[in-house]
């Protein structure tokens, strides 16, 4: 049997993923409009001088790379946790309506021209949108609402946010602001600074912290809600942790990066392929995998194109959907 | 037998349980108890309230009146994990949402014993091994649960509940849809658990199995306890006629009584 070798491989995989995150992060620091050698990047990172390389690496590339890693980890982690909670491999952080609400906030900020007055208006309003949606979900989840109620509420919130976003875009004051809105919604990590990290970072970390201890509960849920309860799982608490953790971390990620789809859906699937279906065992790998996936996608957006910048959400969807289809076809036997 | 009163103190007791679901009264003032080492069969027609009683004992349904106590301590005030260590549950036809291996599934039974960040210890693995051995499912350990046959799956699900190593095991129709070989196997496992001191409550539809394998039977109808006591005192012709509306054939095989439901009573 191959059982032993699989086990050994599985133990090594988180280490490999961790190493992958570091390698991708460094590679990502190398890619940009100015060519820097690996030595120059390292020098720029760690040398004490204030030369041009240091400014490029520390002020321009580092925040972008860090934000990509954090946002990717938020999306991957949330996707895995949400799929575990809903016991549905098709769940995605998008279904609870938080991403769309963040998008609505951003579009509002652009509509009223707040972004030209105050630089952080877009992420701040996006965050407000995400938090408003989170609050609705929180009220529902703490009232002991069923999973189905939460999902339907999420679909409702999502639909409303998308409708309002369309409305705002419909009455966009100028073609330029409409373009701004569309571009924001397509997602990007370009020109992000440590201010964005300071704004969204604490929320992402708060979200991760909320979801940190949910592994066992999610594994127990494999046997259904009643059996999980008889194994000592506090269902209401578990729901609150996952829904709030997802809403807060994904809301914060979307607020500074724009809408980025498919990572929360696809990454847990890829991880299941390597780590098995136990929900607990794919949480950390999905977070690391999400960080790698988003960073790779971000590197692709930095390929210079004549038509302008390739947007991040476009790349993740382009890479994510074929991967998703491939996985669905390969695993349809196992899921039956 | 002299310390029967003391044993009852240690028992699982439900007093005056009343449960209403969706405005319908499912359980009506049900009192019920099990002592350690006893295998108690809950019997009654479909819709009598057997499963609801089991779920009320586990705290899975809100009770309108009455309470459940373990060794004199109320279950309502117990922390979920503490309760989970005392009462193991083998539900009927439970879903399995992910294609886990048998080993992983049975290991879930150890969850009440470990903290959120703790890994399974040697003791936990020993319990898992013992549960797999008791249900004769050790050879299935690397199989994916969703690919098992009905009989294999029933054994594995029971192993999961046994792995909890709780002093009480509540099983909801564990022999439903099993072939005779596996039905008898499951009943033997439950009786074996009883012999080692576990208090077992098992919901059964098969009256012949109930008669042979249970120390005591509790007959429920329309949410009330109709009869309670040794199998031959509960499965009387008149009880079966009134509650089940069937006529049975009674017999004797090597000194053991058996019965077969034979025909419906025309009303």
Coordinates of C-alpha atoms in Angstrom, one line a residue:
Chain A
X1 CA 0.0 0.0 0.0
X2 CA 1.0 3.6 -0.5
X3 CA -0.4 4.7 2.8
X4 CA 3.0 5.3 4.5
X5 CA 4.5 7.3 1.7
X6 CA 1.3 9.4 1.5
X7 CA 1.5 10.1 5.2
X8 CA 5.1 11.1 5.0
X9 CA 4.3 13.4 2.0
X10 CA 1.5 15.0 3.9
X11 CA 3.7 15.8 6.8
X12 CA 6.2 17.5 4.6
X13 CA 3.7 19.5 2.6
X14 CA 3.0 22.3 5.1
X15 CA 6.7 22.9 5.3
X16 CA 6.9 22.9 1.5
X17 CA 4.0 25.4 1.4
X18 CA 5.6 27.6 4.0
X19 CA 8.9 27.5 1.9
X20 CA 6.8 28.2 -1.2
X21 CA 5.3 31.3 0.5
X22 CA 8.8 32.7 1.2
X23 CA 10.1 31.9 -2.3
X24 CA 7.1 33.4 -4.0
X25 CA 7.4 36.5 -1.8
X26 CA 11.0 37.0 -2.7
X27 CA 10.3 36.3 -6.4
X28 CA 7.5 38.9 -6.2
X29 CA 9.9 41.4 -4.8
X30 CA 12.0 40.9 -8.0
X31 CA 9.3 41.7 -10.5
X32 CA 8.5 45.2 -11.4
X33 CA 9.0 48.0 -13.9
X34 CA 12.5 48.5 -12.8
X35 CA 14.8 45.5 -13.1
X36 CA 16.6 44.8 -9.8
X37 CA 18.9 41.8 -9.3
X38 CA 18.2 39.5 -6.3
X39 CA 21.3 41.0 -4.6
X40 CA 19.9 44.5 -5.1
X41 CA 16.6 43.4 -3.7
X42 CA 18.2 41.9 -0.6
X43 CA 20.4 45.0 -0.2
X44 CA 17.3 47.2 -0.6
X45 CA 15.5 45.2 2.1
X46 CA 18.1 44.9 4.7
X47 CA 20.8 47.6 4.1
X48 CA 20.4 50.7 6.2
X49 CA 20.9 53.2 3.3
X50 CA 18.2 55.3 1.7
X51 CA 19.2 54.8 -1.9
X52 CA 16.8 54.3 -4.8
X53 CA 16.8 50.5 -4.5
X54 CA 15.8 50.7 -0.9
X55 CA 12.9 53.0 -1.7
X56 CA 11.7 50.8 -4.5
X57 CA 11.9 47.6 -2.5
X58 CA 10.7 48.8 0.9
X59 CA 8.1 51.5 -0.1
X60 CA 6.7 50.2 -3.3
X61 CA 7.2 46.5 -3.6
X62 CA 7.2 45.2 0.0
X63 CA 3.8 46.6 1.0
X64 CA 2.3 45.2 -2.3
X65 CA 3.9 41.8 -1.6
X66 CA 2.8 41.7 2.0
X67 CA -0.7 42.8 1.2
X68 CA -1.0 40.1 -1.5
X69 CA 0.1 37.5 1.0
X70 CA -2.3 38.6 3.7
X71 CA -5.3 39.1 1.4
X72 CA -4.6 35.7 -0.2
X73 CA -4.3 34.0 3.1
X74 CA -7.6 35.6 4.2
X75 CA -9.4 34.4 1.2
X76 CA -7.9 30.9 1.3
X77 CA -8.5 30.4 5.1
X78 CA -12.0 31.8 4.9
X79 CA -12.9 29.6 1.9
X80 CA -11.7 26.5 3.7
X81 CA -13.5 27.4 7.0
X82 CA -16.7 28.3 5.2
X83 CA -16.8 25.2 3.1
X84 CA -16.3 23.2 6.3
X85 CA -19.1 25.0 8.1
X86 CA -21.5 24.7 5.3
X87 CA -20.3 21.2 4.4
X88 CA -20.4 22.3 0.9
X89 CA -17.4 22.3 -1.5
X90 CA -19.0 25.1 -3.5
X91 CA -19.1 27.7 -0.8
X92 CA -17.0 30.8 -1.3
X93 CA -16.5 33.8 0.9
X94 CA -18.5 35.7 -1.8
X95 CA -21.7 33.9 -1.0
X96 CA -22.1 35.7 2.4
X97 CA -22.3 39.0 0.6
X98 CA -19.4 40.7 2.3
X99 CA -17.3 41.2 -0.8
X100 CA -20.2 42.8 -2.7
X101 CA -20.9 45.1 0.2
X102 CA -17.3 46.2 0.3
X103 CA -17.5 46.8 -3.4
X104 CA -20.6 49.0 -2.8
X105 CA -18.8 51.1 -0.3
X106 CA -15.9 51.6 -2.6
X107 CA -18.2 52.6 -5.5
X108 CA -19.9 55.1 -3.3
X109 CA -16.6 56.7 -2.4
X110 CA -15.7 57.1 -6.0
X111 CA -19.2 58.3 -7.0
X112 CA -19.0 61.2 -4.5
X113 CA -15.5 62.0 -5.5
X114 CA -14.3 61.4 -1.9
X115 CA -11.2 59.5 -3.2
X116 CA -9.8 62.7 -4.7
X117 CA -10.3 64.5 -1.5
X118 CA -9.1 61.9 0.9
X119 CA -6.8 59.1 -0.3
X120 CA -8.1 56.4 2.0
X121 CA -11.8 57.2 1.3
X122 CA -12.2 54.1 -0.9
X123 CA -10.8 51.5 1.4
X124 CA -12.5 53.1 4.4
X125 CA -15.9 53.1 2.9
X126 CA -15.4 49.6 1.5
X127 CA -14.5 48.5 5.0
X128 CA -17.7 50.2 6.2
X129 CA -19.7 48.3 3.7
X130 CA -18.1 45.0 4.6
X131 CA -18.7 45.7 8.3
X132 CA -22.4 46.6 7.7
X133 CA -22.9 43.3 6.0
X134 CA -21.0 41.5 8.8
X135 CA -23.3 43.1 11.4
X136 CA -26.4 41.8 9.7
X137 CA -24.8 38.3 9.6
X138 CA -23.7 38.6 13.2
X139 CA -27.3 39.4 14.4
X140 CA -28.6 36.5 12.4
X141 CA -25.9 34.1 13.6
X142 CA -26.2 35.0 17.2
X143 CA -30.0 34.5 17.0
X144 CA -29.3 30.8 16.4
X145 CA -30.3 31.0 12.8
X146 CA -29.8 27.9 10.8
X147 CA -27.0 27.5 8.2
X148 CA -29.6 27.8 5.5
X149 CA -30.9 31.1 6.9
X150 CA -27.4 32.4 7.0
X151 CA -26.7 31.4 3.4
X152 CA -30.0 32.8 2.1
X153 CA -29.4 36.0 4.1
X154 CA -25.9 36.2 2.5
X155 CA -27.4 35.8 -1.0
X156 CA -29.9 38.5 -0.1
X157 CA -27.2 40.9 1.1
X158 CA -25.1 40.0 -2.0
X159 CA -28.0 40.7 -4.3
X160 CA -28.9 44.0 -2.7
X161 CA -25.2 45.2 -2.7
X162 CA -24.8 44.2 -6.4
X163 CA -28.1 46.0 -7.3
X164 CA -27.0 49.2 -5.4
X165 CA -23.6 49.0 -7.0
X166 CA -25.2 48.8 -10.4
X167 CA -27.4 51.7 -9.5
X168 CA -24.5 53.9 -8.5
X169 CA -22.6 53.0 -11.6
X170 CA -25.7 53.7 -13.7
X171 CA -25.7 57.3 -12.5
X172 CA -21.9 57.7 -12.5
X173 CA -21.3 61.5 -12.8
X174 CA -18.5 61.1 -15.4
X175 CA -17.2 58.3 -17.7
X176 CA -13.9 58.6 -15.7
X177 CA -15.5 57.9 -12.4
X178 CA -17.3 54.9 -14.0
X179 CA -14.0 53.7 -15.3
X180 CA -12.6 54.1 -11.8
X181 CA -15.4 52.1 -10.3
X182 CA -15.0 49.2 -12.8
X183 CA -11.3 49.2 -12.4
X184 CA -11.6 49.1 -8.6
X185 CA -14.1 46.3 -8.7
X186 CA -11.7 44.2 -10.9
X187 CA -9.1 44.3 -8.1
X188 CA -5.5 45.4 -7.9
X189 CA -2.6 45.5 -5.6
X190 CA -0.8 48.3 -7.6
X191 CA 0.4 51.3 -5.6
X192 CA -0.6 50.0 -2.2
X193 CA 1.4 51.3 0.7
X194 CA 1.9 50.5 4.3
X195 CA -1.0 52.7 5.0
X196 CA -3.3 50.2 3.4
X197 CA -1.7 47.4 5.4
X198 CA -2.2 49.5 8.6
X199 CA -5.8 49.9 7.7
X200 CA -6.7 46.4 6.6
X201 CA -4.0 44.3 8.4
X202 CA -5.5 44.4 11.9
X203 CA -8.9 43.4 10.6
X204 CA -7.5 40.5 8.7
X205 CA -5.5 39.3 11.7
X206 CA -8.6 39.7 13.9
X207 CA -10.5 37.5 11.4
X208 CA -7.8 34.9 11.4
X209 CA -7.8 34.9 15.2
X210 CA -11.5 34.3 15.3
X211 CA -11.2 31.4 13.0
X212 CA -8.0 30.0 14.6
X213 CA -9.7 27.4 16.8
X214 CA -12.5 26.1 14.6
X215 CA -10.7 23.1 13.1
X216 CA -12.0 20.4 15.4
X217 CA -15.5 21.7 15.3
X218 CA -15.5 21.7 11.5
X219 CA -14.2 18.1 11.5
X220 CA -16.9 17.0 13.8
X221 CA -19.5 18.7 11.6
X222 CA -18.6 16.1 8.9
X223 CA -21.0 13.9 10.9
X224 CA -23.8 16.5 10.8
X225 CA -24.9 19.1 13.3
X226 CA -26.5 16.8 15.9
X227 CA -23.6 14.4 16.1
X228 CA -21.2 17.3 16.3
X229 CA -23.1 18.7 19.2
X230 CA -22.9 15.3 21.0
X231 CA -19.2 15.5 20.5
X232 CA -19.1 18.7 22.5
X233 CA -19.2 21.3 19.7
X234 CA -20.9 24.6 20.6
X235 CA -22.6 25.1 17.2
X236 CA -23.7 28.7 17.8
X237 CA -20.2 29.7 18.7
X238 CA -18.7 27.8 15.8
X239 CA -21.0 29.6 13.3
X240 CA -20.2 32.9 14.8
X241 CA -16.5 32.3 14.7
X242 CA -16.5 31.2 11.0
X243 CA -19.1 33.8 9.7
X244 CA -17.5 36.7 11.6
X245 CA -14.0 35.6 10.9
X246 CA -14.7 35.3 7.2
X247 CA -16.6 38.6 7.0
X248 CA -14.0 40.6 8.8
X249 CA -10.9 39.2 7.1
X250 CA -12.4 39.0 3.6
X251 CA -14.1 42.4 4.0
X252 CA -10.7 43.9 5.0
X253 CA -8.9 42.2 2.1
X254 CA -11.5 43.3 -0.5
X255 CA -11.5 46.8 0.9
X256 CA -7.9 47.4 0.0
X257 CA -7.5 45.0 -3.0
X258 CA -10.8 45.1 -4.8
X259 CA -13.0 42.1 -5.5
X260 CA -10.9 39.0 -6.0
X261 CA -12.8 35.9 -6.9
X262 CA -12.1 32.2 -7.0
X263 CA -9.3 32.0 -4.5
X264 CA -11.6 31.1 -1.6
X265 CA -13.3 28.5 -3.8
X266 CA -10.4 26.9 -5.6
X267 CA -7.6 26.9 -3.1
X268 CA -9.3 24.6 -0.6
X269 CA -10.1 22.2 -3.4
X270 CA -6.4 22.0 -4.5
X271 CA -5.5 21.5 -0.8
X272 CA -8.0 18.7 -0.4
X273 CA -6.2 17.0 -3.3
X274 CA -3.0 16.8 -1.2
X275 CA -4.2 16.8 2.4
X276 CA -7.5 14.8 2.2
X277 CA -11.0 15.9 3.0
X278 CA -10.8 16.4 6.8
X279 CA -11.8 20.1 7.1
X280 CA -9.4 20.7 10.0
X281 CA -6.4 19.6 7.9
X282 CA -6.9 22.0 5.1
X283 CA -7.3 25.2 7.1
X284 CA -3.6 26.2 7.4
X285 CA -2.7 24.8 3.9
X286 CA -5.5 26.8 2.4
X287 CA -4.3 30.0 4.1
X288 CA -0.7 29.4 2.8
X289 CA -2.0 28.3 -0.6
X290 CA -4.2 31.3 -0.9
X291 CA -1.2 33.5 -0.2
X292 CA 0.9 31.8 -2.9
X293 CA -2.0 31.8 -5.4
X294 CA -2.7 35.6 -5.0
X295 CA 1.0 36.5 -5.1
X296 CA 1.5 34.5 -8.3
X297 CA -1.6 36.2 -9.8
X298 CA -0.2 39.6 -8.7
X299 CA 3.1 38.8 -10.4
X300 CA 1.2 38.1 -13.6
X301 CA -0.5 41.5 -13.4
X302 CA 2.9 43.2 -13.5
X303 CA 3.6 41.9 -17.0
X304 CA 3.8 45.1 -19.0
X305 CA 0.9 45.2 -21.5
X306 CA 0.2 47.9 -24.2
X307 CA -3.5 48.1 -23.2
X308 CA -2.8 49.1 -19.6
X309 CA -2.6 47.1 -16.4
X310 CA -4.0 43.6 -16.2
X311 CA -6.4 43.5 -13.1
X312 CA -5.9 41.1 -10.3
X313 CA -9.5 39.8 -10.2
X314 CA -9.3 39.0 -13.9
X315 CA -6.2 36.9 -13.5
X316 CA -7.5 35.0 -10.5
X317 CA -10.7 34.2 -12.3
X318 CA -8.8 33.2 -15.5
X319 CA -6.5 30.9 -13.6
X320 CA -9.0 29.8 -11.0
X321 CA -12.0 28.7 -13.1
X322 CA -10.1 26.2 -15.4
X323 CA -8.4 24.8 -12.3
X324 CA -11.8 24.6 -10.6
X325 CA -13.3 22.8 -13.6
X326 CA -10.4 20.4 -13.7
X327 CA -10.8 19.5 -10.0
X328 CA -14.5 19.1 -10.3
X329 CA -14.0 16.6 -13.2
X330 CA -11.3 14.8 -11.4
X331 CA -13.0 14.5 -8.0
X332 CA -16.6 13.9 -9.0
X333 CA -16.2 10.3 -8.2
X334 CA -15.0 11.0 -4.6
X335 CA -17.7 13.5 -3.9
X336 CA -20.6 11.4 -5.1
Chain B
X1 CA -28.7 -6.1 44.1
X2 CA -28.7 -4.8 47.7
X3 CA -27.3 -1.4 46.6
X4 CA -30.0 -0.9 43.9
X5 CA -30.8 2.5 45.4
X6 CA -27.2 3.6 45.3
X7 CA -26.9 2.4 41.7
X8 CA -29.9 4.5 40.7
X9 CA -28.2 7.5 42.1
X10 CA -25.4 6.9 39.5
X11 CA -27.9 6.3 36.7
X12 CA -29.0 8.4 33.8
X13 CA -32.5 9.7 34.7
X14 CA -35.1 11.6 32.9
X15 CA -37.9 13.0 34.9
X16 CA -41.3 14.2 33.7
X17 CA -39.9 15.0 30.2
X18 CA -42.3 16.9 28.0
X19 CA -41.2 17.9 24.5
X20 CA -43.2 19.9 22.0
X21 CA -42.0 20.4 18.4
X22 CA -43.8 22.7 16.1
X23 CA -46.8 22.9 18.4
X24 CA -47.2 19.1 18.6
X25 CA -46.6 17.3 21.9
X26 CA -44.1 14.5 21.1
X27 CA -43.2 13.5 24.6
X28 CA -45.7 13.7 27.4
X29 CA -44.4 13.5 31.0
X30 CA -41.9 10.7 30.3
X31 CA -39.9 9.4 33.2
X32 CA -37.1 7.0 32.5
X33 CA -33.9 5.7 33.9
X34 CA -30.9 3.5 33.1
X35 CA -28.3 2.1 35.4
X36 CA -24.7 1.4 34.5
X37 CA -24.3 -2.0 32.7
X38 CA -27.9 -2.1 31.7
X39 CA -29.0 -2.5 28.1
X40 CA -32.4 -0.8 27.8
X41 CA -34.4 -1.1 24.6
X42 CA -36.8 1.8 23.6
X43 CA -39.6 0.3 21.5
X44 CA -42.8 1.6 20.1
X45 CA -44.5 2.2 16.7
X46 CA -43.3 4.8 14.2
X47 CA -43.9 8.3 15.6
X48 CA -44.2 7.2 19.2
X49 CA -41.4 9.5 20.3
X50 CA -38.5 7.1 20.8
X51 CA -35.9 9.1 18.8
X52 CA -37.1 12.3 20.4
X53 CA -36.6 10.8 23.8
X54 CA -33.1 9.9 22.9
X55 CA -32.4 13.4 21.6
X56 CA -34.0 14.9 24.7
X57 CA -31.6 12.8 26.8
X58 CA -28.7 14.3 24.8
X59 CA -30.0 17.8 25.1
X60 CA -30.5 18.1 21.3
X61 CA -34.2 19.2 21.6
X62 CA -35.5 21.8 24.0
X63 CA -37.7 20.3 26.7
X64 CA -40.9 22.1 27.8
X65 CA -40.8 20.5 31.2
X66 CA -38.8 18.0 33.2
X67 CA -35.1 17.5 33.3
X68 CA -32.3 15.0 32.6
X69 CA -29.8 14.1 35.3
X70 CA -26.7 12.0 35.4
X71 CA -25.7 10.7 38.8
X72 CA -27.8 13.3 40.4
X73 CA -26.3 16.2 38.4
X74 CA -28.4 18.1 36.0
X75 CA -27.3 17.8 32.3
X76 CA -28.5 21.3 31.4
X77 CA -25.9 23.0 33.5
X78 CA -23.0 20.9 32.1
X79 CA -20.5 22.2 29.7
X80 CA -20.9 20.7 26.2
X81 CA -17.6 18.9 26.3
X82 CA -18.2 17.5 29.8
X83 CA -21.6 16.2 28.6
X84 CA -20.0 14.8 25.4
X85 CA -17.6 12.7 27.6
X86 CA -20.5 11.2 29.4
X87 CA -23.0 10.5 26.7
X88 CA -22.1 8.9 23.4
X89 CA -24.6 9.0 20.5
X90 CA -24.9 6.8 17.5
X91 CA -27.6 8.5 15.4
X92 CA -29.7 6.8 12.8
X93 CA -28.7 7.1 9.2
X94 CA -26.3 10.0 10.0
X95 CA -24.9 11.9 7.1
X96 CA -21.1 11.8 6.3
X97 CA -20.4 15.0 4.5
X98 CA -16.8 14.5 3.4
X99 CA -15.1 11.3 2.1
X100 CA -13.0 10.7 5.2
X101 CA -11.1 7.5 5.9
X102 CA -12.6 5.1 8.5
X103 CA -9.7 5.8 10.8
X104 CA -10.2 9.6 10.8
X105 CA -13.9 9.2 11.3
X106 CA -13.5 7.0 14.3
X107 CA -10.9 9.4 15.7
X108 CA -13.6 12.1 15.8
X109 CA -15.0 10.1 18.7
X110 CA -12.0 11.3 20.8
X111 CA -12.8 14.9 20.3
X112 CA -14.5 15.4 23.7
X113 CA -11.3 14.4 25.4
X114 CA -8.9 16.8 23.8
X115 CA -8.5 20.6 23.8
X116 CA -8.9 22.6 20.6
X117 CA -5.1 22.7 19.9
X118 CA -4.3 19.2 21.3
X119 CA -3.4 16.3 19.1
X120 CA -4.5 12.8 19.9
X121 CA -2.4 11.0 22.5
X122 CA -1.4 7.4 22.8
X123 CA -4.5 6.8 25.0
X124 CA -6.8 8.2 22.3
X125 CA -5.2 6.0 19.6
X126 CA -5.6 3.0 22.0
X127 CA -9.3 3.7 22.3
X128 CA -9.7 4.1 18.6
X129 CA -8.0 0.7 18.1
X130 CA -10.3 -0.9 20.7
X131 CA -13.4 0.5 19.1
X132 CA -12.3 -0.7 15.7
X133 CA -11.6 -4.1 17.2
X134 CA -14.9 -4.3 19.1
X135 CA -16.8 -3.7 15.9
X136 CA -14.6 -5.8 13.7
X137 CA -13.8 -3.0 11.4
X138 CA -10.0 -2.8 11.9
X139 CA -9.4 -4.1 8.3
X140 CA -11.5 -1.1 6.9
X141 CA -9.3 1.6 8.5
X142 CA -7.9 3.0 5.3
X143 CA -11.1 2.8 3.4
X144 CA -13.1 5.9 2.5
X145 CA -16.3 5.8 4.6
X146 CA -18.6 6.9 1.7
X147 CA -17.5 3.8 -0.3
X148 CA -18.5 1.3 2.4
X149 CA -21.5 -1.0 2.3
X150 CA -24.4 -0.5 4.6
X151 CA -23.2 -3.1 7.1
X152 CA -19.6 -1.9 7.1
X153 CA -20.8 1.6 7.5
X154 CA -23.0 0.8 10.5
X155 CA -20.1 -0.9 12.2
X156 CA -17.8 2.1 11.6
X157 CA -20.4 4.5 12.9
X158 CA -20.9 2.4 16.0
X159 CA -17.1 2.3 16.4
X160 CA -17.1 6.1 16.3
X161 CA -19.6 6.2 19.2
X162 CA -17.7 3.5 21.1
X163 CA -14.4 5.4 20.7
X164 CA -15.9 8.2 22.9
X165 CA -15.5 5.7 25.7
X166 CA -18.5 7.3 27.5
X167 CA -20.2 5.6 30.4
X168 CA -23.5 5.9 28.5
X169 CA -24.2 5.0 24.9
X170 CA -27.4 6.1 23.1
X171 CA -28.0 4.3 19.8
X172 CA -30.9 5.2 17.5
X173 CA -32.0 2.2 15.4
X174 CA -28.5 0.9 14.9
X175 CA -29.8 -2.2 13.1
X176 CA -32.1 -0.5 10.7
X177 CA -31.5 -1.6 7.1
X178 CA -28.9 -4.2 8.1
X179 CA -28.9 -7.9 7.1
X180 CA -29.5 -10.5 9.8
X181 CA -25.8 -11.2 10.3
X182 CA -25.0 -7.5 10.9
X183 CA -28.1 -7.0 13.0
X184 CA -27.0 -9.7 15.4
X185 CA -23.4 -8.5 15.3
X186 CA -24.5 -5.0 16.4
X187 CA -26.7 -6.3 19.2
X188 CA -23.9 -8.5 20.4
X189 CA -21.6 -5.5 20.5
X190 CA -24.1 -3.5 22.5
X191 CA -24.6 -6.4 25.0
X192 CA -20.8 -6.7 25.3
X193 CA -20.6 -3.0 26.1
X194 CA -23.3 -3.5 28.8
X195 CA -21.2 -6.3 30.3
X196 CA -18.3 -3.9 30.7
X197 CA -20.4 -1.4 32.6
X198 CA -21.7 0.9 29.9
X199 CA -25.3 1.9 30.2
X200 CA -26.9 1.4 26.8
X201 CA -30.1 2.8 25.5
X202 CA -31.1 1.5 22.1
X203 CA -34.1 2.3 19.9
X204 CA -35.3 -0.8 18.2
X205 CA -38.0 -1.8 15.8
X206 CA -37.1 -5.5 15.7
X207 CA -39.1 -7.0 18.6
X208 CA -37.2 -10.4 18.3
X209 CA -33.9 -8.6 18.8
X210 CA -35.3 -6.4 21.6
X211 CA -36.5 -9.5 23.4
X212 CA -33.3 -11.4 23.2
X213 CA -30.7 -8.7 23.7
X214 CA -32.1 -6.1 26.1
X215 CA -32.1 -6.3 29.9
X216 CA -35.2 -4.1 30.0
X217 CA -37.6 -2.6 27.6
X218 CA -39.5 0.6 27.6
X219 CA -42.5 0.7 25.4
X220 CA -43.6 4.1 24.2
X221 CA -46.8 5.1 22.4
X222 CA -48.1 8.5 21.6
X223 CA -45.3 10.1 23.7
X224 CA -46.1 8.2 26.8
X225 CA -44.4 5.3 28.5
X226 CA -46.9 2.4 28.2
X227 CA -44.9 -0.3 29.9
X228 CA -41.4 -0.7 31.3
X229 CA -39.7 -3.8 32.7
X230 CA -38.1 -7.1 31.7
X231 CA -38.7 -8.0 28.0
X232 CA -41.2 -10.8 28.7
X233 CA -43.3 -8.5 30.9
X234 CA -43.4 -5.7 28.3
X235 CA -43.8 -7.7 25.1
X236 CA -47.1 -9.3 26.2
X237 CA -49.8 -10.2 23.7
X238 CA -52.1 -7.5 25.0
X239 CA -49.4 -4.8 24.8
X240 CA -48.5 -5.8 21.3
X241 CA -52.1 -5.8 20.2
X242 CA -52.9 -2.5 21.7
X243 CA -49.8 -0.5 20.8
X244 CA -48.5 -2.2 17.6
X245 CA -51.9 -3.5 16.4
X246 CA -50.3 -6.8 15.4
X247 CA -50.6 -10.4 16.4
X248 CA -47.4 -12.3 17.2
X249 CA -46.2 -15.9 17.1
X250 CA -44.3 -16.8 20.3
X251 CA -41.9 -19.6 20.5
X252 CA -39.0 -21.2 22.3
X253 CA -35.6 -22.1 21.0
X254 CA -33.2 -23.9 23.4
X255 CA -34.9 -22.3 26.4
X256 CA -34.9 -18.8 24.9
X257 CA -38.2 -17.2 24.0
X258 CA -38.7 -15.5 20.7
X259 CA -41.5 -13.8 18.8
X260 CA -42.4 -13.0 15.3
X261 CA -45.0 -10.4 14.3
X262 CA -47.4 -12.3 12.2
X263 CA -50.4 -10.3 11.0
X264 CA -52.1 -7.0 11.4
X265 CA -55.2 -6.8 13.6
X266 CA -58.3 -5.8 11.7
X267 CA -59.9 -2.9 13.4

